[in-house]
PDB file of C-alpha atoms in Angstrom:
ATOM      1  CA  MET A   1     -31.964 213.764 248.884  1.00 48.00           C
ATOM      2  CA  SER A   2     -30.757 216.652 247.379  1.00 72.00           C
ATOM      3  CA  GLY A   3     -29.428 216.785 243.966  1.00 89.00           C
ATOM      4  CA  ARG A   4     -28.116 218.899 240.954  1.00 95.00           C
ATOM      5  CA  ALA A   5     -31.151 220.472 239.324  1.00 96.00           C
ATOM      6  CA  ALA A   6     -31.507 222.188 236.136  1.00 97.00           C
ATOM      7  CA  VAL A   7     -29.522 225.165 235.922  1.00 97.00           C
ATOM      8  CA  GLU A   8     -30.350 228.728 234.340  1.00 96.00           C
ATOM      9  CA  GLY A   9     -27.834 229.832 231.013  1.00 92.00           C
ATOM     10  CA  PRO A  10     -27.050 233.570 229.964  1.00 88.00           C
ATOM     11  CA  ASP A  11     -30.261 232.843 227.918  1.00 93.00           C
ATOM     12  CA  GLY A  12     -32.441 233.091 230.518  1.00 94.00           C
ATOM     13  CA  LYS A  13     -33.818 229.325 230.052  1.00 96.00           C
ATOM     14  CA  PHE A  14     -32.807 226.165 232.850  1.00 98.00           C
ATOM     15  CA  ARG A  15     -31.052 223.100 230.896  1.00 98.00           C
ATOM     16  CA  CYS A  16     -30.007 220.000 232.215  1.00 98.00           C
ATOM     17  CA  ILE A  17     -26.340 220.434 233.723  1.00 96.00           C
ATOM     18  CA  TRP A  18     -24.671 218.148 231.574  1.00 96.00           C
ATOM     19  CA  PRO A  19     -24.270 220.124 228.211  1.00 95.00           C
ATOM     20  CA  GLY A  20     -21.893 223.146 230.385  1.00 93.00           C
ATOM     21  CA  THR A  21     -21.355 226.038 228.457  1.00 92.00           C
ATOM     22  CA  ASP A  22     -20.121 224.278 225.277  1.00 94.00           C
ATOM     23  CA  PRO A  23     -21.705 226.108 222.192  1.00 95.00           C
ATOM     24  CA  LEU A  24     -21.663 223.044 220.515  1.00 97.00           C
ATOM     25  CA  TYR A  25     -22.820 220.979 223.390  1.00 96.00           C
ATOM     26  CA  LEU A  26     -25.707 223.232 224.017  1.00 97.00           C
ATOM     27  CA  ALA A  27     -27.049 223.302 220.364  1.00 97.00           C
ATOM     28  CA  TYR A  28     -27.256 219.538 220.445  1.00 98.00           C
ATOM     29  CA  HIS A  29     -29.116 219.359 224.152  1.00 98.00           C
ATOM     30  CA  ASP A  30     -31.271 221.946 222.746  1.00 98.00           C
ATOM     31  CA  THR A  31     -32.380 220.227 219.379  1.00 98.00           C
ATOM     32  CA  GLU A  32     -31.462 216.676 219.245  1.00 98.00           C
ATOM     33  CA  TRP A  33     -31.023 214.823 222.712  1.00 98.00           C
ATOM     34  CA  GLY A  34     -34.140 213.394 223.603  1.00 98.00           C
ATOM     35  CA  VAL A  35     -36.198 213.948 220.357  1.00 97.00           C
ATOM     36  CA  PRO A  36     -37.800 211.082 219.805  1.00 96.00           C
ATOM     37  CA  GLU A  37     -36.757 209.124 216.928  1.00 97.00           C
ATOM     38  CA  TYR A  38     -38.398 206.878 214.304  1.00 95.00           C
ATOM     39  CA  ASP A  39     -36.172 206.452 211.476  1.00 97.00           C
ATOM     40  CA  SER A  40     -34.392 203.406 211.427  1.00 98.00           C
ATOM     41  CA  ARG A  41     -31.409 204.322 209.535  1.00 98.00           C
ATOM     42  CA  ALA A  42     -31.073 207.187 212.260  1.00 98.00           C
ATOM     43  CA  LEU A  43     -31.310 205.184 215.174  1.00 98.00           C
ATOM     44  CA  PHE A  44     -28.289 202.775 213.435  1.00 98.00           C
ATOM     45  CA  GLU A  45     -26.237 205.722 213.202  1.00 98.00           C
ATOM     46  CA  LYS A  46     -26.644 207.257 216.931  1.00 98.00           C
ATOM     47  CA  LEU A  47     -26.299 203.410 218.523  1.00 98.00           C
ATOM     48  CA  ILE A  48     -23.004 203.247 216.618  1.00 98.00           C
ATOM     49  CA  LEU A  49     -21.398 206.422 217.529  1.00 98.00           C
ATOM     50  CA  ASP A  50     -22.320 205.287 221.107  1.00 97.00           C
ATOM     51  CA  GLY A  51     -20.613 202.484 220.869  1.00 96.00           C
ATOM     52  CA  PHE A  52     -17.736 205.043 220.068  1.00 97.00           C
ATOM     53  CA  GLN A  53     -18.324 207.083 222.472  1.00 95.00           C
ATOM     54  CA  ALA A  54     -17.290 203.980 225.403  1.00 91.00           C
ATOM     55  CA  GLY A  55     -14.442 205.257 227.454  1.00 91.00           C
ATOM     56  CA  LEU A  56     -14.728 208.924 225.990  1.00 94.00           C
ATOM     57  CA  ALA A  57     -16.821 211.898 226.604  1.00 93.00           C
ATOM     58  CA  TRP A  58     -19.865 212.375 223.968  1.00 95.00           C
ATOM     59  CA  ILE A  59     -18.704 215.875 223.415  1.00 96.00           C
ATOM     60  CA  THR A  60     -15.631 214.375 221.690  1.00 96.00           C
ATOM     61  CA  ILE A  61     -17.708 212.092 219.287  1.00 97.00           C
ATOM     62  CA  LEU A  62     -19.897 214.824 218.748  1.00 97.00           C
ATOM     63  CA  ARG A  63     -16.767 216.968 217.257  1.00 97.00           C
ATOM     64  CA  LYS A  64     -16.174 214.279 215.024  1.00 98.00           C
ATOM     65  CA  ARG A  65     -19.539 213.342 213.926  1.00 98.00           C
ATOM     66  CA  ASP A  66     -19.295 214.618 210.176  1.00 98.00           C
ATOM     67  CA  SER A  67     -16.014 212.638 210.018  1.00 98.00           C
ATOM     68  CA  PHE A  68     -17.711 210.137 211.082  1.00 98.00           C
ATOM     69  CA  ARG A  69     -20.314 210.252 208.545  1.00 98.00           C
ATOM     70  CA  SER A  70     -17.902 210.918 206.080  1.00 98.00           C
ATOM     71  CA  ALA A  71     -15.749 207.920 206.971  1.00 98.00           C
ATOM     72  CA  PHE A  72     -18.736 205.273 207.691  1.00 98.00           C
ATOM     73  CA  ALA A  73     -20.520 206.172 204.000  1.00 98.00           C
ATOM     74  CA  GLY A  74     -23.295 208.196 205.916  1.00 98.00           C
ATOM     75  CA  PHE A  75     -23.932 205.750 208.008  1.00 98.00           C
ATOM     76  CA  GLU A  76     -26.092 203.502 205.093  1.00 98.00           C
ATOM     77  CA  PRO A  77     -25.824 199.781 206.818  1.00 98.00           C
ATOM     78  CA  GLU A  78     -26.085 198.434 203.089  1.00 98.00           C
ATOM     79  CA  ALA A  79     -22.519 200.067 202.446  1.00 98.00           C
ATOM     80  CA  ILE A  80     -21.060 199.181 205.720  1.00 98.00           C
ATOM     81  CA  ALA A  81     -21.622 195.712 205.249  1.00 98.00           C
ATOM     82  CA  ARG A  82     -19.760 195.187 202.612  1.00 98.00           C
ATOM     83  CA  PHE A  83     -16.571 196.969 204.065  1.00 98.00           C
ATOM     84  CA  THR A  84     -13.463 194.942 203.872  1.00 98.00           C
ATOM     85  CA  GLU A  85      -9.706 194.942 205.188  1.00 98.00           C
ATOM     86  CA  THR A  86      -9.073 197.684 203.075  1.00 98.00           C
ATOM     87  CA  ASP A  87     -11.656 199.966 204.331  1.00 98.00           C
ATOM     88  CA  VAL A  88     -10.650 199.057 208.315  1.00 98.00           C
ATOM     89  CA  GLN A  89      -7.029 200.550 207.546  1.00 98.00           C
ATOM     90  CA  ARG A  90      -8.308 203.305 205.489  1.00 98.00           C
ATOM     91  CA  LEU A  91     -10.242 204.172 208.642  1.00 98.00           C
ATOM     92  CA  LEU A  92      -7.587 203.062 211.157  1.00 98.00           C
ATOM     93  CA  GLY A  93      -5.299 205.805 209.242  1.00 98.00           C
ATOM     94  CA  ASP A  94      -8.431 208.475 209.422  1.00 98.00           C
ATOM     95  CA  ALA A  95      -7.807 211.069 212.185  1.00 97.00           C
ATOM     96  CA  GLY A  96     -10.912 212.646 212.105  1.00 98.00           C
ATOM     97  CA  ILE A  97     -12.566 209.500 213.791  1.00 98.00           C
ATOM     98  CA  VAL A  98     -11.755 207.650 216.551  1.00 97.00           C
ATOM     99  CA  ARG A  99      -9.324 204.924 215.409  1.00 97.00           C
ATOM    100  CA  HIS A 100      -9.698 201.581 217.474  1.00 97.00           C
ATOM    101  CA  ARG A 101      -9.937 198.635 215.466  1.00 98.00           C
ATOM    102  CA  GLY A 102     -12.429 196.733 217.882  1.00 97.00           C
ATOM    103  CA  LYS A 103     -14.929 199.592 217.307  1.00 98.00           C
ATOM    104  CA  ILE A 104     -14.388 199.924 213.234  1.00 98.00           C
ATOM    105  CA  GLU A 105     -14.378 195.834 212.906  1.00 98.00           C
ATOM    106  CA  GLY A 106     -17.650 196.080 215.246  1.00 98.00           C
ATOM    107  CA  THR A 107     -19.617 198.613 213.000  1.00 98.00           C
ATOM    108  CA  ILE A 108     -19.082 196.134 210.338  1.00 98.00           C
ATOM    109  CA  LYS A 109     -20.644 193.416 211.967  1.00 98.00           C
ATOM    110  CA  SER A 110     -23.057 195.235 213.298  1.00 98.00           C
ATOM    111  CA  ALA A 111     -24.309 197.138 209.918  1.00 98.00           C
ATOM    112  CA  ARG A 112     -24.502 193.086 208.742  1.00 98.00           C
ATOM    113  CA  ALA A 113     -26.411 192.655 212.294  1.00 98.00           C
ATOM    114  CA  TYR A 114     -28.875 195.328 211.090  1.00 98.00           C
ATOM    115  CA  LEU A 115     -29.238 194.113 207.623  1.00 98.00           C
ATOM    116  CA  GLU A 116     -30.195 190.420 209.315  1.00 98.00           C
ATOM    117  CA  ILE A 117     -32.657 192.008 211.186  1.00 98.00           C
ATOM    118  CA  SER A 118     -34.063 194.256 208.408  1.00 97.00           C
ATOM    119  CA  GLU A 119     -35.237 190.935 206.774  1.00 97.00           C
ATOM    120  CA  ARG A 120     -37.684 190.274 209.320  1.00 95.00           C
ATOM    121  CA  ARG A 121     -39.149 193.465 210.786  1.00 95.00           C
ATOM    122  CA  GLU A 122     -37.802 197.684 210.649  1.00 96.00           C
ATOM    123  CA  PHE A 123     -35.025 198.283 213.040  1.00 98.00           C
ATOM    124  CA  SER A 124     -36.879 200.997 214.497  1.00 97.00           C
ATOM    125  CA  ASP A 125     -40.054 198.570 215.169  1.00 96.00           C
ATOM    126  CA  PHE A 126     -37.518 196.105 216.701  1.00 97.00           C
ATOM    127  CA  LEU A 127     -36.140 198.863 219.170  1.00 97.00           C
ATOM    128  CA  TRP A 128     -39.797 200.307 219.941  1.00 97.00           C
ATOM    129  CA  ARG A 129     -41.408 197.420 220.528  1.00 96.00           C
ATOM    130  CA  HIS A 130     -39.427 196.940 224.123  1.00 97.00           C
ATOM    131  CA  LEU A 131     -41.671 200.519 225.036  1.00 96.00           C
ATOM    132  CA  ASP A 132     -44.375 199.271 223.574  1.00 94.00           C
ATOM    133  CA  GLY A 133     -44.265 202.082 220.775  1.00 94.00           C
ATOM    134  CA  ARG A 134     -44.381 204.824 223.280  1.00 95.00           C
ATOM    135  CA  VAL A 135     -41.985 206.753 224.621  1.00 96.00           C
ATOM    136  CA  LEU A 136     -41.007 206.770 228.656  1.00 97.00           C
ATOM    137  CA  GLN A 137     -41.613 210.003 229.916  1.00 97.00           C
ATOM    138  CA  ASN A 138     -39.838 209.846 232.932  1.00 98.00           C
ATOM    139  CA  ALA A 139     -39.778 212.708 235.679  1.00 97.00           C
ATOM    140  CA  PHE A 140     -36.375 213.556 237.312  1.00 98.00           C
ATOM    141  CA  ARG A 141     -35.843 216.744 239.103  1.00 98.00           C
ATOM    142  CA  THR A 142     -32.099 216.276 239.741  1.00 98.00           C
ATOM    143  CA  HIS A 143     -28.931 214.830 237.643  1.00 96.00           C
ATOM    144  CA  GLU A 144     -28.834 212.462 240.345  1.00 96.00           C
ATOM    145  CA  GLU A 145     -31.763 210.503 239.889  1.00 97.00           C
ATOM    146  CA  VAL A 146     -31.024 209.538 236.311  1.00 98.00           C
ATOM    147  CA  PRO A 147     -30.268 205.705 236.061  1.00 97.00           C
ATOM    148  CA  ALA A 148     -27.188 204.907 233.702  1.00 97.00           C
ATOM    149  CA  GLU A 149     -28.785 201.819 232.865  1.00 98.00           C
ATOM    150  CA  THR A 150     -32.127 199.759 233.074  1.00 98.00           C
ATOM    151  CA  ALA A 151     -34.302 196.708 233.231  1.00 98.00           C
ATOM    152  CA  VAL A 152     -35.064 197.995 229.634  1.00 98.00           C
ATOM    153  CA  SER A 153     -31.548 198.787 228.478  1.00 98.00           C
ATOM    154  CA  LYS A 154     -30.850 195.496 229.621  1.00 98.00           C
ATOM    155  CA  ALA A 155     -33.288 193.833 227.234  1.00 98.00           C
ATOM    156  CA  ILE A 156     -32.267 195.795 224.798  1.00 98.00           C
ATOM    157  CA  SER A 157     -28.976 195.358 224.915  1.00 98.00           C
ATOM    158  CA  LYS A 158     -29.092 191.581 225.058  1.00 98.00           C
ATOM    159  CA  GLU A 159     -30.961 191.222 222.074  1.00 98.00           C
ATOM    160  CA  LEU A 160     -28.787 193.294 220.417  1.00 98.00           C
ATOM    161  CA  LYS A 161     -25.901 190.806 221.079  1.00 98.00           C
ATOM    162  CA  ALA A 162     -27.774 188.444 220.218  1.00 98.00           C
ATOM    163  CA  ALA A 163     -28.342 189.711 217.094  1.00 97.00           C
ATOM    164  CA  GLY A 164     -24.739 190.229 216.161  1.00 98.00           C
ATOM    165  CA  PHE A 165     -24.381 193.942 217.447  1.00 98.00           C
ATOM    166  CA  THR A 166     -21.347 194.825 219.311  1.00 97.00           C
ATOM    167  CA  PHE A 167     -20.526 197.748 221.916  1.00 97.00           C
ATOM    168  CA  CYS A 168     -23.857 197.884 223.222  1.00 97.00           C
ATOM    169  CA  GLY A 169     -24.124 197.244 226.675  1.00 97.00           C
ATOM    170  CA  PRO A 170     -26.630 198.223 228.672  1.00 98.00           C
ATOM    171  CA  THR A 171     -24.999 201.644 230.156  1.00 97.00           C
ATOM    172  CA  ILE A 172     -24.219 202.194 226.508  1.00 97.00           C
ATOM    173  CA  VAL A 173     -27.677 201.199 225.141  1.00 98.00           C
ATOM    174  CA  TYR A 174     -29.249 203.650 228.019  1.00 98.00           C
ATOM    175  CA  ALA A 175     -27.293 206.503 226.812  1.00 97.00           C
ATOM    176  CA  PHE A 176     -28.766 205.762 223.397  1.00 98.00           C
ATOM    177  CA  MET A 177     -32.443 205.823 224.277  1.00 98.00           C
ATOM    178  CA  GLN A 178     -31.533 209.013 226.061  1.00 98.00           C
ATOM    179  CA  ALA A 179     -30.251 210.466 222.891  1.00 98.00           C
ATOM    180  CA  CYS A 180     -33.112 209.220 220.587  1.00 98.00           C
ATOM    181  CA  GLY A 181     -36.077 210.299 222.872  1.00 97.00           C
ATOM    182  CA  LEU A 182     -37.236 206.362 223.502  1.00 98.00           C
ATOM    183  CA  VAL A 183     -37.076 207.837 226.956  1.00 98.00           C
ATOM    184  CA  ASN A 184     -37.853 211.481 227.757  1.00 98.00           C
ATOM    185  CA  ASP A 185     -34.592 212.105 230.558  1.00 98.00           C
ATOM    186  CA  HIS A 186     -34.554 215.867 230.509  1.00 98.00           C
ATOM    187  CA  LEU A 187     -34.912 216.826 234.140  1.00 98.00           C
ATOM    188  CA  THR A 188     -38.440 218.138 234.608  1.00 98.00           C
ATOM    189  CA  GLY A 189     -36.738 221.875 235.272  1.00 98.00           C
ATOM    190  CA  CYS A 190     -35.548 221.772 232.035  1.00 98.00           C
ATOM    191  CA  PHE A 191     -37.168 223.552 229.023  1.00 98.00           C
ATOM    192  CA  ARG A 192     -37.001 220.658 226.964  1.00 98.00           C
ATOM    193  CA  TYR A 193     -38.815 218.247 229.002  1.00 98.00           C
ATOM    194  CA  GLU A 194     -42.034 219.527 227.782  1.00 97.00           C
ATOM    195  CA  GLU A 195     -41.429 220.337 224.020  1.00 96.00           C
ATOM    196  CA  CYS A 196     -39.818 216.769 223.886  1.00 96.00           C
ATOM    197  CA  ALA A 197     -42.798 215.523 225.469  1.00 95.00           C
ATOM    198  CA  VAL A 198     -45.239 216.873 223.309  1.00 94.00           C
ATOM    199  CA  LEU A 199     -43.179 215.393 220.194  1.00 94.00           C
ATOM    200  CA  ALA A 200     -43.911 211.550 221.472  1.00 90.00           C
ATOM    201  CA  ARG A 201     -46.445 209.868 219.444  1.00 81.00           C
ATOM    202  CA  ASP A 202     -47.757 206.060 219.705  1.00 78.00           C
ATOM    203  CA  ILE A 203     -46.464 203.786 216.983  1.00 78.00           C
ATOM    204  CA  ARG A 204     -48.124 200.983 215.738  1.00 76.00           C
ATOM    205  CA  VAL A 205     -45.503 198.334 216.488  1.00 76.00           C
ATOM    206  CA  PRO A 206     -45.815 194.493 214.717  1.00 74.00           C
ATOM    207  CA  ALA A 207     -46.027 191.838 217.318  1.00 63.00           C
TER     208      ALA A 207
END
């Protein structure tokens, strides 16, 4: 079955097709997407942003990321967990972010859920233990082979929801896993495939 493989850019490098030619999107693909992330706060930020993406294109969120960081206290869960209705109203009036009451209120709930999880274990461990602390190195040649969700993303989604997180369905979680390098879904013909593979490391995740 044929499909869309990695494409050659004007710089002679072959890449996944989804960034297109947008310079911001290309920079994100070339430097961030698929890099294994082990920092709990950074993982929280990306999960929240992926939730805000629901129904939108990721490039929309990417262009607003700095504004999101400013509006949401640098995505420090401890700060967000203390947000009140006054903060919700402030955020609903902030044109620099996606002004969606459900997602804003959901972010506050998710921050509180993060803190509850953190009382028991590192949020990073909470996520990585689903993969036994190892990056899943996929080997997809074409864009069409890449799944929208997997059994692992369904399991993580279920656990996140049970803990109190919102906007974390299996498809959102899988996009998050791809972005944060829990899985390596760069196409095999993409120059970042091998580069991201060598960045992976086994980590000890408490049972």
